CSV table of N, CA and C in Angstrom, one decimal:
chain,number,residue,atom,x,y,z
Z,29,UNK,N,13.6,10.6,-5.2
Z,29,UNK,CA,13.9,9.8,-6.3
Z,29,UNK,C,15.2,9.1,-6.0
Z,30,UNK,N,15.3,7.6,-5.9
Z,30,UNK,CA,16.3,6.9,-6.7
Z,30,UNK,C,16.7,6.1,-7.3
Z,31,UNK,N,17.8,6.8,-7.9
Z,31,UNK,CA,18.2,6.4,-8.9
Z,31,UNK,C,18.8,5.1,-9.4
Z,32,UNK,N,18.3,4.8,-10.5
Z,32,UNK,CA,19.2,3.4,-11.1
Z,32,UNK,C,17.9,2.8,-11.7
Z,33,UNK,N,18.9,1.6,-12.4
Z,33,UNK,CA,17.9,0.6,-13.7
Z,33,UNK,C,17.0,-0.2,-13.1
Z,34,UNK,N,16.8,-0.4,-11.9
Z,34,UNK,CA,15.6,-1.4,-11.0
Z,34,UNK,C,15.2,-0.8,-9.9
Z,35,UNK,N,13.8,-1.2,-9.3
Z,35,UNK,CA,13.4,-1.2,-8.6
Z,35,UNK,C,14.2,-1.8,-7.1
Z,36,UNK,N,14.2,-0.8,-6.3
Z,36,UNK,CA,15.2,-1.5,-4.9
Z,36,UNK,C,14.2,-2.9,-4.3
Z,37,UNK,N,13.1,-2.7,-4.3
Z,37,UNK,CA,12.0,-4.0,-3.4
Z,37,UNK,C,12.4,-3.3,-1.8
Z,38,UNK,N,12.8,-4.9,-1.4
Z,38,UNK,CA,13.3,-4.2,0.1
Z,38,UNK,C,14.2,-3.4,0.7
Z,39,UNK,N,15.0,-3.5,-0.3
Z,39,UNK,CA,16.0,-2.6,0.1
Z,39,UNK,C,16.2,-1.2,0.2
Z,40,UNK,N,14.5,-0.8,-0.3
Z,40,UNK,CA,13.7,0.5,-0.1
Z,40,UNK,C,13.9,1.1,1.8
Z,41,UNK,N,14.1,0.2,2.7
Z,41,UNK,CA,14.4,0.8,4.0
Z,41,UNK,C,15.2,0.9,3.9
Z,42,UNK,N,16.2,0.6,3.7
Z,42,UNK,CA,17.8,1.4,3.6
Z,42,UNK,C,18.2,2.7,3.5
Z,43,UNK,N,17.4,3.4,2.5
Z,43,UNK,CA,16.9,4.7,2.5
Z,43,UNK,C,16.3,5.3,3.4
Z,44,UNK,N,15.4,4.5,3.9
Z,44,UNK,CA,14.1,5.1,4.5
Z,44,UNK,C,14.5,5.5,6.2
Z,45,UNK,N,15.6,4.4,6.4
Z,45,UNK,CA,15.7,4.3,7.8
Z,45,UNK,C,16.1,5.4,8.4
Z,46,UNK,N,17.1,6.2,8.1
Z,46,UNK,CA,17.4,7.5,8.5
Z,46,UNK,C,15.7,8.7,8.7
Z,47,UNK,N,15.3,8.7,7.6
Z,47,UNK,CA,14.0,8.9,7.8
Z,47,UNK,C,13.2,8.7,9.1
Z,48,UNK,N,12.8,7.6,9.1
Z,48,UNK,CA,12.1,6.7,10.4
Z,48,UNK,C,12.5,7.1,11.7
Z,49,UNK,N,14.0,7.0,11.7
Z,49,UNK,CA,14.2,7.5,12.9
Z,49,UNK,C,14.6,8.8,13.1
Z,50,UNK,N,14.2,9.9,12.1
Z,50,UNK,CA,14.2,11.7,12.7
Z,50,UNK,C,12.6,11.6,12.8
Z,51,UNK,N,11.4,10.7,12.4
Z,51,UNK,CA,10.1,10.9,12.9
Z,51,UNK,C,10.0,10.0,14.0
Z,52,UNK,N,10.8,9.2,14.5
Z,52,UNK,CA,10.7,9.0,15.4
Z,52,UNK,C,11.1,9.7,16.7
Z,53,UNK,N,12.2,10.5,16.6
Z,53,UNK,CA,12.9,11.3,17.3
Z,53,UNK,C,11.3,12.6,17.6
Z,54,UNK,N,11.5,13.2,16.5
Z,54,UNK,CA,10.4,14.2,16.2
Z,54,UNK,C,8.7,13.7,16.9
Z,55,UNK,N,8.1,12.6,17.0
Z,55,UNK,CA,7.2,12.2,17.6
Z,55,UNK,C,7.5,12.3,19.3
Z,56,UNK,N,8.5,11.4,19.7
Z,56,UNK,CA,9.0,11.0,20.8
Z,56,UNK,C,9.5,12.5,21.4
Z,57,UNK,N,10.4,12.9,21.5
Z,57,UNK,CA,11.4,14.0,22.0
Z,57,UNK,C,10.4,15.3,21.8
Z,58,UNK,N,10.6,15.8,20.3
Z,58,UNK,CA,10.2,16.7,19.6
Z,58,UNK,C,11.8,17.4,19.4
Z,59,UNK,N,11.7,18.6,19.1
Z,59,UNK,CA,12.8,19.6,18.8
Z,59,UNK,C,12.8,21.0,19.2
Z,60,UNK,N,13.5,21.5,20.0
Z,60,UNK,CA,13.4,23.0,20.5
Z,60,UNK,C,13.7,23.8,19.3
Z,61,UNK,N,12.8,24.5,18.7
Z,61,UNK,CA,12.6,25.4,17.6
Z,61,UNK,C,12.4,26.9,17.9
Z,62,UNK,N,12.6,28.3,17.4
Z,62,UNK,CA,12.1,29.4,18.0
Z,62,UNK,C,11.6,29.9,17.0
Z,63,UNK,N,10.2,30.8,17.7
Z,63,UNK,CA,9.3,31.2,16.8
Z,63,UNK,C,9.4,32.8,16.7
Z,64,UNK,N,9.7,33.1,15.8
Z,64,UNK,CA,10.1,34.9,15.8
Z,64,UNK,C,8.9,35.3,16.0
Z,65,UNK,N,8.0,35.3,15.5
Z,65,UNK,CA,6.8,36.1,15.5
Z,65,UNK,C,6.4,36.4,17.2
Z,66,UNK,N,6.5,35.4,18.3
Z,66,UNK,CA,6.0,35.5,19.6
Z,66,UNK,C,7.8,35.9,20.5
Z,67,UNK,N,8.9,35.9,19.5
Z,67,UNK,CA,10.1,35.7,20.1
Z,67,UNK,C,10.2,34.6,21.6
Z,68,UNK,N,9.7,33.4,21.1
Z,68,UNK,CA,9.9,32.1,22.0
Z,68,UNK,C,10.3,31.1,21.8
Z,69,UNK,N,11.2,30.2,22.3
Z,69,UNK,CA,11.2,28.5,22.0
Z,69,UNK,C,9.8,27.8,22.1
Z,70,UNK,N,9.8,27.1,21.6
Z,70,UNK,CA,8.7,26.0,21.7
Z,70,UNK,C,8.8,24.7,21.2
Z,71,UNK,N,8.8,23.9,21.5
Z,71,UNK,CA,9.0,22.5,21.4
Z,71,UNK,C,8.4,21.7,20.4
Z,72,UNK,N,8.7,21.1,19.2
Z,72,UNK,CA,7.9,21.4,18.1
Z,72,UNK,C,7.7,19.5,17.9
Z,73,UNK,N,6.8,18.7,17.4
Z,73,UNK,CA,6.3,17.7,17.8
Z,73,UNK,C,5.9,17.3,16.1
Z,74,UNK,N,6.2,16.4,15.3
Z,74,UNK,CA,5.6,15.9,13.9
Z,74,UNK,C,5.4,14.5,13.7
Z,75,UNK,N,4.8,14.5,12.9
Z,75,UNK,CA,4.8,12.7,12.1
Z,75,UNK,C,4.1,12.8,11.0
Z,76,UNK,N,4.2,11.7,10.1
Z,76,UNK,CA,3.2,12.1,9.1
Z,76,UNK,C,2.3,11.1,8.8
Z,77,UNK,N,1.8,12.0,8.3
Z,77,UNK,CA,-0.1,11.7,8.4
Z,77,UNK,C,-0.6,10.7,7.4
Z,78,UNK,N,0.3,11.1,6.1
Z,78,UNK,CA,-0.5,10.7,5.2
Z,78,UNK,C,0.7,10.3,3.8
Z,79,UNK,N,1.0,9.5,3.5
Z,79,UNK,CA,1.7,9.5,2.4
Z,79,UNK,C,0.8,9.3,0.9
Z,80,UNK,N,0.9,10.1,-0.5
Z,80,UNK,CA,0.4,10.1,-1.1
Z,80,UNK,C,1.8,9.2,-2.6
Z,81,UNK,N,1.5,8.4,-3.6
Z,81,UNK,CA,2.0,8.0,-4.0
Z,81,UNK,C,1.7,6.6,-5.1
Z,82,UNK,N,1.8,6.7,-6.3
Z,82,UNK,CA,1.2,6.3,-7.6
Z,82,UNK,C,1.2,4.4,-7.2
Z,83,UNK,N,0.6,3.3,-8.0
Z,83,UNK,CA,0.4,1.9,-7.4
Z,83,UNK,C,1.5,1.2,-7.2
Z,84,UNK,N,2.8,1.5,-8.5
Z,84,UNK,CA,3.9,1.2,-8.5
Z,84,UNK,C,4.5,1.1,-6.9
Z,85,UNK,N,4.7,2.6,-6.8
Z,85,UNK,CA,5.8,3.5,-5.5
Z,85,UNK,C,4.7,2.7,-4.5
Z,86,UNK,N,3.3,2.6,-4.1
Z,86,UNK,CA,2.7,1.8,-3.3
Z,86,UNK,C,3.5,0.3,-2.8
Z,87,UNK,N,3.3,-0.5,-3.9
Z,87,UNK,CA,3.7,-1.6,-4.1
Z,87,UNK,C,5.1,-1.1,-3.4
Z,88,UNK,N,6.3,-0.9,-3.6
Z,88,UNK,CA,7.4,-0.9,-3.5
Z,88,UNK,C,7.7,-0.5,-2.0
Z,89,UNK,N,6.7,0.5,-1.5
Z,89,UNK,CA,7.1,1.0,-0.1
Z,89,UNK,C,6.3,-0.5,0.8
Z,90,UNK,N,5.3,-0.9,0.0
Z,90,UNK,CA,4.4,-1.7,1.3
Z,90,UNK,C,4.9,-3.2,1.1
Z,91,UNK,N,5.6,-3.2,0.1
Z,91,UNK,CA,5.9,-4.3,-0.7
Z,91,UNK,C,4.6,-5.3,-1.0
Z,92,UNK,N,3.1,-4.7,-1.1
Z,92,UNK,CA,2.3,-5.6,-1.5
Z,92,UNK,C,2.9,-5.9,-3.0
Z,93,UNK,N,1.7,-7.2,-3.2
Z,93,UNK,CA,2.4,-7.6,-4.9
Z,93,UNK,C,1.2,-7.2,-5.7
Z,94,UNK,N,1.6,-5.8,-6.3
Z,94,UNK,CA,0.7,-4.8,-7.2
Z,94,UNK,C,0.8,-5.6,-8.7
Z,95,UNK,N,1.3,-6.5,-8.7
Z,95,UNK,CA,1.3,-7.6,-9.8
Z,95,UNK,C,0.7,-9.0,-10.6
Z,96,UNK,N,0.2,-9.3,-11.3
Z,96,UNK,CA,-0.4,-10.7,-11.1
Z,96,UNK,C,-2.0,-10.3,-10.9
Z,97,UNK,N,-2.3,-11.3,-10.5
Z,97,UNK,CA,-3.9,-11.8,-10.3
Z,97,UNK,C,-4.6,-10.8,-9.2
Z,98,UNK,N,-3.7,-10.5,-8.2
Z,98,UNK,CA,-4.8,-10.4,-6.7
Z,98,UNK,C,-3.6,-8.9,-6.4
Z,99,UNK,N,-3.9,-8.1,-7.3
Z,99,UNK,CA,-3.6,-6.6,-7.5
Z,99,UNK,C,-4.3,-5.8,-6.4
Z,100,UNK,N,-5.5,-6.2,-6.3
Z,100,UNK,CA,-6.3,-4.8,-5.9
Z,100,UNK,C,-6.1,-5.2,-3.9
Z,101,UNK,N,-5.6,-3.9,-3.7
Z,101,UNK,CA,-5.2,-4.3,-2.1
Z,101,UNK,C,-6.6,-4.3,-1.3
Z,102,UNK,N,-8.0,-4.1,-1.8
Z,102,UNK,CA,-9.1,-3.9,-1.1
Z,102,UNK,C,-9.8,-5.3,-1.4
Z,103,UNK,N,-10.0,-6.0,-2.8
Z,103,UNK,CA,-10.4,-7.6,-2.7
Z,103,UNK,C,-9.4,-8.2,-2.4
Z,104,UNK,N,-7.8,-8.1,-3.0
Z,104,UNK,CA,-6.7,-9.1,-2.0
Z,104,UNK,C,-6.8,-10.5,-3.2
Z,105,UNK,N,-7.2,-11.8,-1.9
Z,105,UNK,CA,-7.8,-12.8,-2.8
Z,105,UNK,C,-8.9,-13.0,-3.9
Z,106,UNK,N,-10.0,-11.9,-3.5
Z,106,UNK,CA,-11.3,-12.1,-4.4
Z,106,UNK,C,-11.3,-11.4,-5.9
Z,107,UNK,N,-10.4,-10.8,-5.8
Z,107,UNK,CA,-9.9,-10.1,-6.8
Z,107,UNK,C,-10.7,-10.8,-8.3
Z,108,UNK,N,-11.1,-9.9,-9.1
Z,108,UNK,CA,-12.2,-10.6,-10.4
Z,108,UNK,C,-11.0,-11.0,-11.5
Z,109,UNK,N,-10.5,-11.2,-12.2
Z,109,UNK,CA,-9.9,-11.1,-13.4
Z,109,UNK,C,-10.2,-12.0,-14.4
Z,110,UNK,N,-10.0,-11.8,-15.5
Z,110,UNK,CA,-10.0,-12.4,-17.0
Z,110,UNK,C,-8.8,-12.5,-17.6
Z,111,UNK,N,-7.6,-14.0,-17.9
Z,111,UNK,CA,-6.6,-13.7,-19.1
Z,111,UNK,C,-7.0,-14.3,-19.9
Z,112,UNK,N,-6.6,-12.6,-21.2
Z,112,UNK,CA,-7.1,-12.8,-22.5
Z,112,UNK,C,-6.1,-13.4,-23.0
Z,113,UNK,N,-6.7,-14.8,-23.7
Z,113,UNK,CA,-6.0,-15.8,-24.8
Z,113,UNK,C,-5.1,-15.0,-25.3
Z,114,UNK,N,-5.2,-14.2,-26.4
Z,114,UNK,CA,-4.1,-13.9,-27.3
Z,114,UNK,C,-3.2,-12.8,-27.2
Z,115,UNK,N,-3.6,-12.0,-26.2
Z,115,UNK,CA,-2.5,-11.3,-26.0
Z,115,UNK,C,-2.0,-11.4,-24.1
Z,116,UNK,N,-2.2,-12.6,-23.4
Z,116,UNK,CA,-1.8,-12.9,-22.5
Z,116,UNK,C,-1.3,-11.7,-21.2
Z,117,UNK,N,-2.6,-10.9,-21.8
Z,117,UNK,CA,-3.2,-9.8,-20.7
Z,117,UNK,C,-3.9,-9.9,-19.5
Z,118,UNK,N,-4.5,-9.8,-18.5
Z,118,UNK,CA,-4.9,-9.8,-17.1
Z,118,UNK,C,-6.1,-8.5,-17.1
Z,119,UNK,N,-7.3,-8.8,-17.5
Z,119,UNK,CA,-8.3,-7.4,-17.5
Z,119,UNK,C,-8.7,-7.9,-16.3
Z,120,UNK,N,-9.0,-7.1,-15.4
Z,120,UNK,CA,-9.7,-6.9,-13.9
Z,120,UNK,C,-11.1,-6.6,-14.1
Z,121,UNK,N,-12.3,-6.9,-13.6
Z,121,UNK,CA,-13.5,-7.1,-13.6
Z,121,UNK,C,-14.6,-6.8,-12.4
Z,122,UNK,N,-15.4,-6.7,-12.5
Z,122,UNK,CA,-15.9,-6.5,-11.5
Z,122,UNK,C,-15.7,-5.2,-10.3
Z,123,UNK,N,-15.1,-4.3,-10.9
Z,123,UNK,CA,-14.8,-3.5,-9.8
Z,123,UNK,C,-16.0,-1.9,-10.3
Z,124,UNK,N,-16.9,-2.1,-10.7
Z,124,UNK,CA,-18.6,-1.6,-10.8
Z,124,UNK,C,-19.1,-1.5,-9.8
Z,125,UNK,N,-18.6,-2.3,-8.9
Z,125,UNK,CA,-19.0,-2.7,-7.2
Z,125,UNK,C,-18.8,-1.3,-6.5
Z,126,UNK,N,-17.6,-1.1,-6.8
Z,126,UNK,CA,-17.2,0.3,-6.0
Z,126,UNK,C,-17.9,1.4,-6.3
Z,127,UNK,N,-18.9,1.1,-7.2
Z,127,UNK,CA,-19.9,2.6,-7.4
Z,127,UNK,C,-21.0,2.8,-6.4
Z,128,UNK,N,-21.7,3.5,-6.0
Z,128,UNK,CA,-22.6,3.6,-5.7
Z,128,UNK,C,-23.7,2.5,-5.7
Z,129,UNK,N,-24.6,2.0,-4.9
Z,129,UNK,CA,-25.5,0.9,-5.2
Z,129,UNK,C,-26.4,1.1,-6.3
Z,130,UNK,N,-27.2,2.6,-6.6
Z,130,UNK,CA,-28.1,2.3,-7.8
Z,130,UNK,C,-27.5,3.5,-9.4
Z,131,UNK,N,-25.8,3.4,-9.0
Z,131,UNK,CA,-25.1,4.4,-10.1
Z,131,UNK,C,-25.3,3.4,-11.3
Z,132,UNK,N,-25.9,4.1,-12.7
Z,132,UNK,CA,-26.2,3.7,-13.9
Z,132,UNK,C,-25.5,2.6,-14.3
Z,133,UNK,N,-24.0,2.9,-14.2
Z,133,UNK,CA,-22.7,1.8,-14.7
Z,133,UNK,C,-23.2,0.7,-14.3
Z,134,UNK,N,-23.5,0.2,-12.9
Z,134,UNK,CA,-24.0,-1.0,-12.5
Z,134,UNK,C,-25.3,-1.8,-13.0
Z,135,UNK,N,-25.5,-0.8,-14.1
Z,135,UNK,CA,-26.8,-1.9,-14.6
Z,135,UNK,C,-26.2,-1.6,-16.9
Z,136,UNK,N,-25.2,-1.8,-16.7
Z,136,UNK,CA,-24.5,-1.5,-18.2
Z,136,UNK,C,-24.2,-2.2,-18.5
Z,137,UNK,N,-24.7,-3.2,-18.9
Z,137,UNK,CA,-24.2,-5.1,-19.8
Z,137,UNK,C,-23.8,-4.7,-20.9
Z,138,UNK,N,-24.0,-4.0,-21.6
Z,138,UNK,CA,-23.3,-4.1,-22.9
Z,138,UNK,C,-22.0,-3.9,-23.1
Z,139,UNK,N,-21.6,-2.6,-22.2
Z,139,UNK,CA,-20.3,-2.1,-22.0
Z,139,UNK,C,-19.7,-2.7,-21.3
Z,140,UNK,N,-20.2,-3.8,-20.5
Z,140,UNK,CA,-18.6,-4.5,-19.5
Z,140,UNK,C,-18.5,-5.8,-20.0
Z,141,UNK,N,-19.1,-6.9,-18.9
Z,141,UNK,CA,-19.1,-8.2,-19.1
Z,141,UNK,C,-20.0,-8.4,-19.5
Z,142,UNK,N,-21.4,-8.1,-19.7
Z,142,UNK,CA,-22.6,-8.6,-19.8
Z,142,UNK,C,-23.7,-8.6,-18.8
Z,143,UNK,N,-23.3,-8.5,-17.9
Z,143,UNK,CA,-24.1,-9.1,-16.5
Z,143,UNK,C,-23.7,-7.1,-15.6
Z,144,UNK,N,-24.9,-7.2,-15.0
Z,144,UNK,CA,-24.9,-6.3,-14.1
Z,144,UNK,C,-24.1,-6.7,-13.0
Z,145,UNK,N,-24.0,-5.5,-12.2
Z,145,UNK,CA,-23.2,-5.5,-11.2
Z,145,UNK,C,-24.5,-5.3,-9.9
Z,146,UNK,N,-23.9,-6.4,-9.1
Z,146,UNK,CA,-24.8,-6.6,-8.2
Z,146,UNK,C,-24.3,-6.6,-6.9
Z,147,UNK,N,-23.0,-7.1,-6.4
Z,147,UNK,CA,-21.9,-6.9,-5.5
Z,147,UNK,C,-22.1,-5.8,-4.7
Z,148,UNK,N,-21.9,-6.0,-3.7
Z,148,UNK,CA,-21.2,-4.6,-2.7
Z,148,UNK,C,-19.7,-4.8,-2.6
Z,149,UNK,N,-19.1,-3.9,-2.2
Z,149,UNK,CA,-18.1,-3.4,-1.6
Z,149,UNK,C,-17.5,-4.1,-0.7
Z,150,UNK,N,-16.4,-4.7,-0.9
Z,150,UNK,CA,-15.4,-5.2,0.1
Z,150,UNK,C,-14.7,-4.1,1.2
Z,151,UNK,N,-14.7,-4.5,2.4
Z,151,UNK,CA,-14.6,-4.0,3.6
Z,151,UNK,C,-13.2,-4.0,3.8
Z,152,UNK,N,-12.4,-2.8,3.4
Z,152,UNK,CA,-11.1,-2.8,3.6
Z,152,UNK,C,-9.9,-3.2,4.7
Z,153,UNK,N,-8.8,-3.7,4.7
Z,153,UNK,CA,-8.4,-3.8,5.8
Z,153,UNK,C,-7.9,-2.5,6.5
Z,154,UNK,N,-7.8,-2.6,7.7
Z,154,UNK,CA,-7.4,-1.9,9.2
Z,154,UNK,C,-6.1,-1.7,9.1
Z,155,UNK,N,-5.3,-0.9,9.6
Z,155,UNK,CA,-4.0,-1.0,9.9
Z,155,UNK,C,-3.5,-2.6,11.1
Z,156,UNK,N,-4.4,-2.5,11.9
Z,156,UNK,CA,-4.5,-3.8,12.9
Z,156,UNK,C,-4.0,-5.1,12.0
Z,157,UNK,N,-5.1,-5.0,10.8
Z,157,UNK,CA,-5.5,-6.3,10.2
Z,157,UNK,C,-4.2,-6.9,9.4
Z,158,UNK,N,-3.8,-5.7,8.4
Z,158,UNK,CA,-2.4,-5.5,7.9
Z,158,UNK,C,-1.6,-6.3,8.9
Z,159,UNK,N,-1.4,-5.3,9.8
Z,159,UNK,CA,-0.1,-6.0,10.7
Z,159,UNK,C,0.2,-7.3,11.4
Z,160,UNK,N,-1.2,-8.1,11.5
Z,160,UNK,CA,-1.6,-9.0,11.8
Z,160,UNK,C,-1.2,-9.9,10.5
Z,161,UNK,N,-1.2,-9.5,9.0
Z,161,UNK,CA,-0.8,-10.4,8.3
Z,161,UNK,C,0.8,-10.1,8.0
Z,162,UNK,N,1.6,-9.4,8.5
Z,162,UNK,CA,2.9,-9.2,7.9
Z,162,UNK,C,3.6,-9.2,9.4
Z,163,UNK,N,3.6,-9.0,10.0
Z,163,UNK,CA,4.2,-8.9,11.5
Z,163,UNK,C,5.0,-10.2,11.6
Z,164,UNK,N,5.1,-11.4,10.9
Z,164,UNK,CA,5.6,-12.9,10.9
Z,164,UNK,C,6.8,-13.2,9.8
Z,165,UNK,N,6.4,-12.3,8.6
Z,165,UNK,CA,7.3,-11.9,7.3
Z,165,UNK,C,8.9,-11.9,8.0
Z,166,UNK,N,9.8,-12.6,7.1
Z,166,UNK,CA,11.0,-12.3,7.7
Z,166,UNK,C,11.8,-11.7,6.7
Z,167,UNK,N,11.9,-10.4,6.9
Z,167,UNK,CA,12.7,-9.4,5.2
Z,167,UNK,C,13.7,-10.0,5.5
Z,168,UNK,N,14.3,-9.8,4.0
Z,168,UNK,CA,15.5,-10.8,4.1
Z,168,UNK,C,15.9,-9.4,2.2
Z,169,UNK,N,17.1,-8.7,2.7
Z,169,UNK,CA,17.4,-7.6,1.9
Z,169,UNK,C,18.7,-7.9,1.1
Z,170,UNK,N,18.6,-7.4,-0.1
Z,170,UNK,CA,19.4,-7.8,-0.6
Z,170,UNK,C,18.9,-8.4,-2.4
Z,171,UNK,N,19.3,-8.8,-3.2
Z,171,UNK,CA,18.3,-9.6,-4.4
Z,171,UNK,C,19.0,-10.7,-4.3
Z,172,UNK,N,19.0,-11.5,-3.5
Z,172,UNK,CA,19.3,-13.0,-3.4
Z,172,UNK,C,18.0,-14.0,-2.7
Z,173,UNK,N,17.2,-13.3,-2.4
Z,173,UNK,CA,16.0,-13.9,-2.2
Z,173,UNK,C,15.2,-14.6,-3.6
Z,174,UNK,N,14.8,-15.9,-3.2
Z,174,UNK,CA,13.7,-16.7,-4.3
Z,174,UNK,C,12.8,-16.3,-4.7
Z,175,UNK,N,12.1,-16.4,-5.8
Z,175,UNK,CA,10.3,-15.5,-5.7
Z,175,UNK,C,10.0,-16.4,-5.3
Z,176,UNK,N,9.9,-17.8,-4.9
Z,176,UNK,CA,8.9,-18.3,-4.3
Z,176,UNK,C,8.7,-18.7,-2.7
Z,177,UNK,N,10.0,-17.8,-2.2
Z,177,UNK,CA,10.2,-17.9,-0.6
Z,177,UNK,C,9.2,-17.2,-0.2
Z,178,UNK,N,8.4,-16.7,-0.8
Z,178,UNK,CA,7.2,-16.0,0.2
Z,178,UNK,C,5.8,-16.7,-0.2
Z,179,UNK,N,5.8,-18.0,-0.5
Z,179,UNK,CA,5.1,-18.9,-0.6
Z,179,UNK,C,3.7,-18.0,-1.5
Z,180,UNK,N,2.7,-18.3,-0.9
Z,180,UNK,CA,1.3,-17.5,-1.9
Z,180,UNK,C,0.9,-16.0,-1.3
Z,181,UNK,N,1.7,-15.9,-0.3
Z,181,UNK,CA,1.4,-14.1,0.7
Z,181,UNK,C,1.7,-13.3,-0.4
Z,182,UNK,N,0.7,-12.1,-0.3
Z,182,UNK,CA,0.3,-10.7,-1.0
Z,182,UNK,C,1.4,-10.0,-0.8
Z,183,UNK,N,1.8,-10.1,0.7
Z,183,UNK,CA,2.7,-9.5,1.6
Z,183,UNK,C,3.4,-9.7,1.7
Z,184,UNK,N,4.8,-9.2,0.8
Z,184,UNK,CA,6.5,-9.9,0.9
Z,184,UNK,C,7.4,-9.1,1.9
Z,185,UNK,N,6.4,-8.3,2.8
Z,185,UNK,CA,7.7,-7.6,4.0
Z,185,UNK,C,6.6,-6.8,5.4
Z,186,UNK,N,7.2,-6.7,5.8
Z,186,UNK,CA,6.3,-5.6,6.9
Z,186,UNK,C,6.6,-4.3,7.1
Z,187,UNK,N,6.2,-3.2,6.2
Z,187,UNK,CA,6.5,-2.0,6.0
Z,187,UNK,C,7.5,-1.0,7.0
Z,188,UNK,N,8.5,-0.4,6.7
Z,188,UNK,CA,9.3,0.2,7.7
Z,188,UNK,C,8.5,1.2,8.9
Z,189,UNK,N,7.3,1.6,8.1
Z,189,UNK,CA,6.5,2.5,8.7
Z,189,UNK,C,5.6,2.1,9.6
Z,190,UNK,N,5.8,0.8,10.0
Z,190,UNK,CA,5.1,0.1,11.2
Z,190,UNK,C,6.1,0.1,12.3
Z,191,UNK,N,7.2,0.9,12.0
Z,191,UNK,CA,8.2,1.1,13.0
Z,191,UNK,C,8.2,2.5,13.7
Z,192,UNK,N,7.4,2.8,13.5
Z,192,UNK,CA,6.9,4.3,14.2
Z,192,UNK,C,6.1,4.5,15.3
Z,193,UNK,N,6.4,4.9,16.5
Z,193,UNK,CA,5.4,4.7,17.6
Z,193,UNK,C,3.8,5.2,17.6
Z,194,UNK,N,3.3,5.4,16.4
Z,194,UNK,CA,1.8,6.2,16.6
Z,194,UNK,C,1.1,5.3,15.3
């Protein structure tokens, strides 16, 4: 956790960097560690696997824009939405798709929009694919950046964790 009345954005690697580079060290080198149970050194080797963490903290580490229209990181651009007139809300739609092909919900007009769900599933991106769209991004840290310096991109940085050799 930290602390304070805003969200850092980029300046989330600032933190992180120290981080980055003991899993980098730890992947690359490793660490002479001893294990009592066999009374040996052994050379101990990590990285991690998997980070688990709510849309917000997503958004904030990947800096995608978990905000607005094109929220969902799996449609991107195709993203469905509706803003409702009077309370100048953003209801998301169409995401029925992600059920199963013949799961009940997808044939439930009365309860959604009206219309069945007929869609498949959008084909998520790759780590490749990602990096291929952010790898050009030029972070720029600090809150003196424009919001509209990152023109219409999802992707306002290239995550620190592409700085990891694996």
């Amino acid at each position: 956790m930290i602390s304070g009345p805003r969200q850092l954005g980029n300046d989330i690697d600032v933190y992180l960097t120290p981080l980055i580079e003991d899993l980098r060290k730890l992947w690359v080198e490793g660490v002479d560690v001893y294990d009592q149970s066999v009374q040996q050194r052994f050379r101990l080797h990590a990285m991690i696997f998997c980070t688990i963490n709510d849309f917000s903290a997503y958004g904030n580490l990947s800096r995608y824009s978990v905000k607005g229209h094109h929220t969902c990181p799996t449609c991107e651009k195709d993203t469905s939405y509706i803003q409702l007139k009077h309370g100048k809300k953003t209801v998301y739609t169409r995401h029925r798709r992600f059920l199963k092909p013949f799961h009940p919900y997808r044939r439930l007009k009365k309860a959604f929009n009206g219309q069945n769900e007929v869609e498949s599933v959008p084909k998520p991106l790759g780590g490749h694919e990602v990096y291929d769209r952010v790898k050009d991004i030029d972070t720029i840290f600090g809150k003196t950046q424009k919001r509209d310096a990152f023109g219409n991109n999802i992707w306002k940085k290239m995550s620190i964790f592409f700085h990891l050799p694996y």
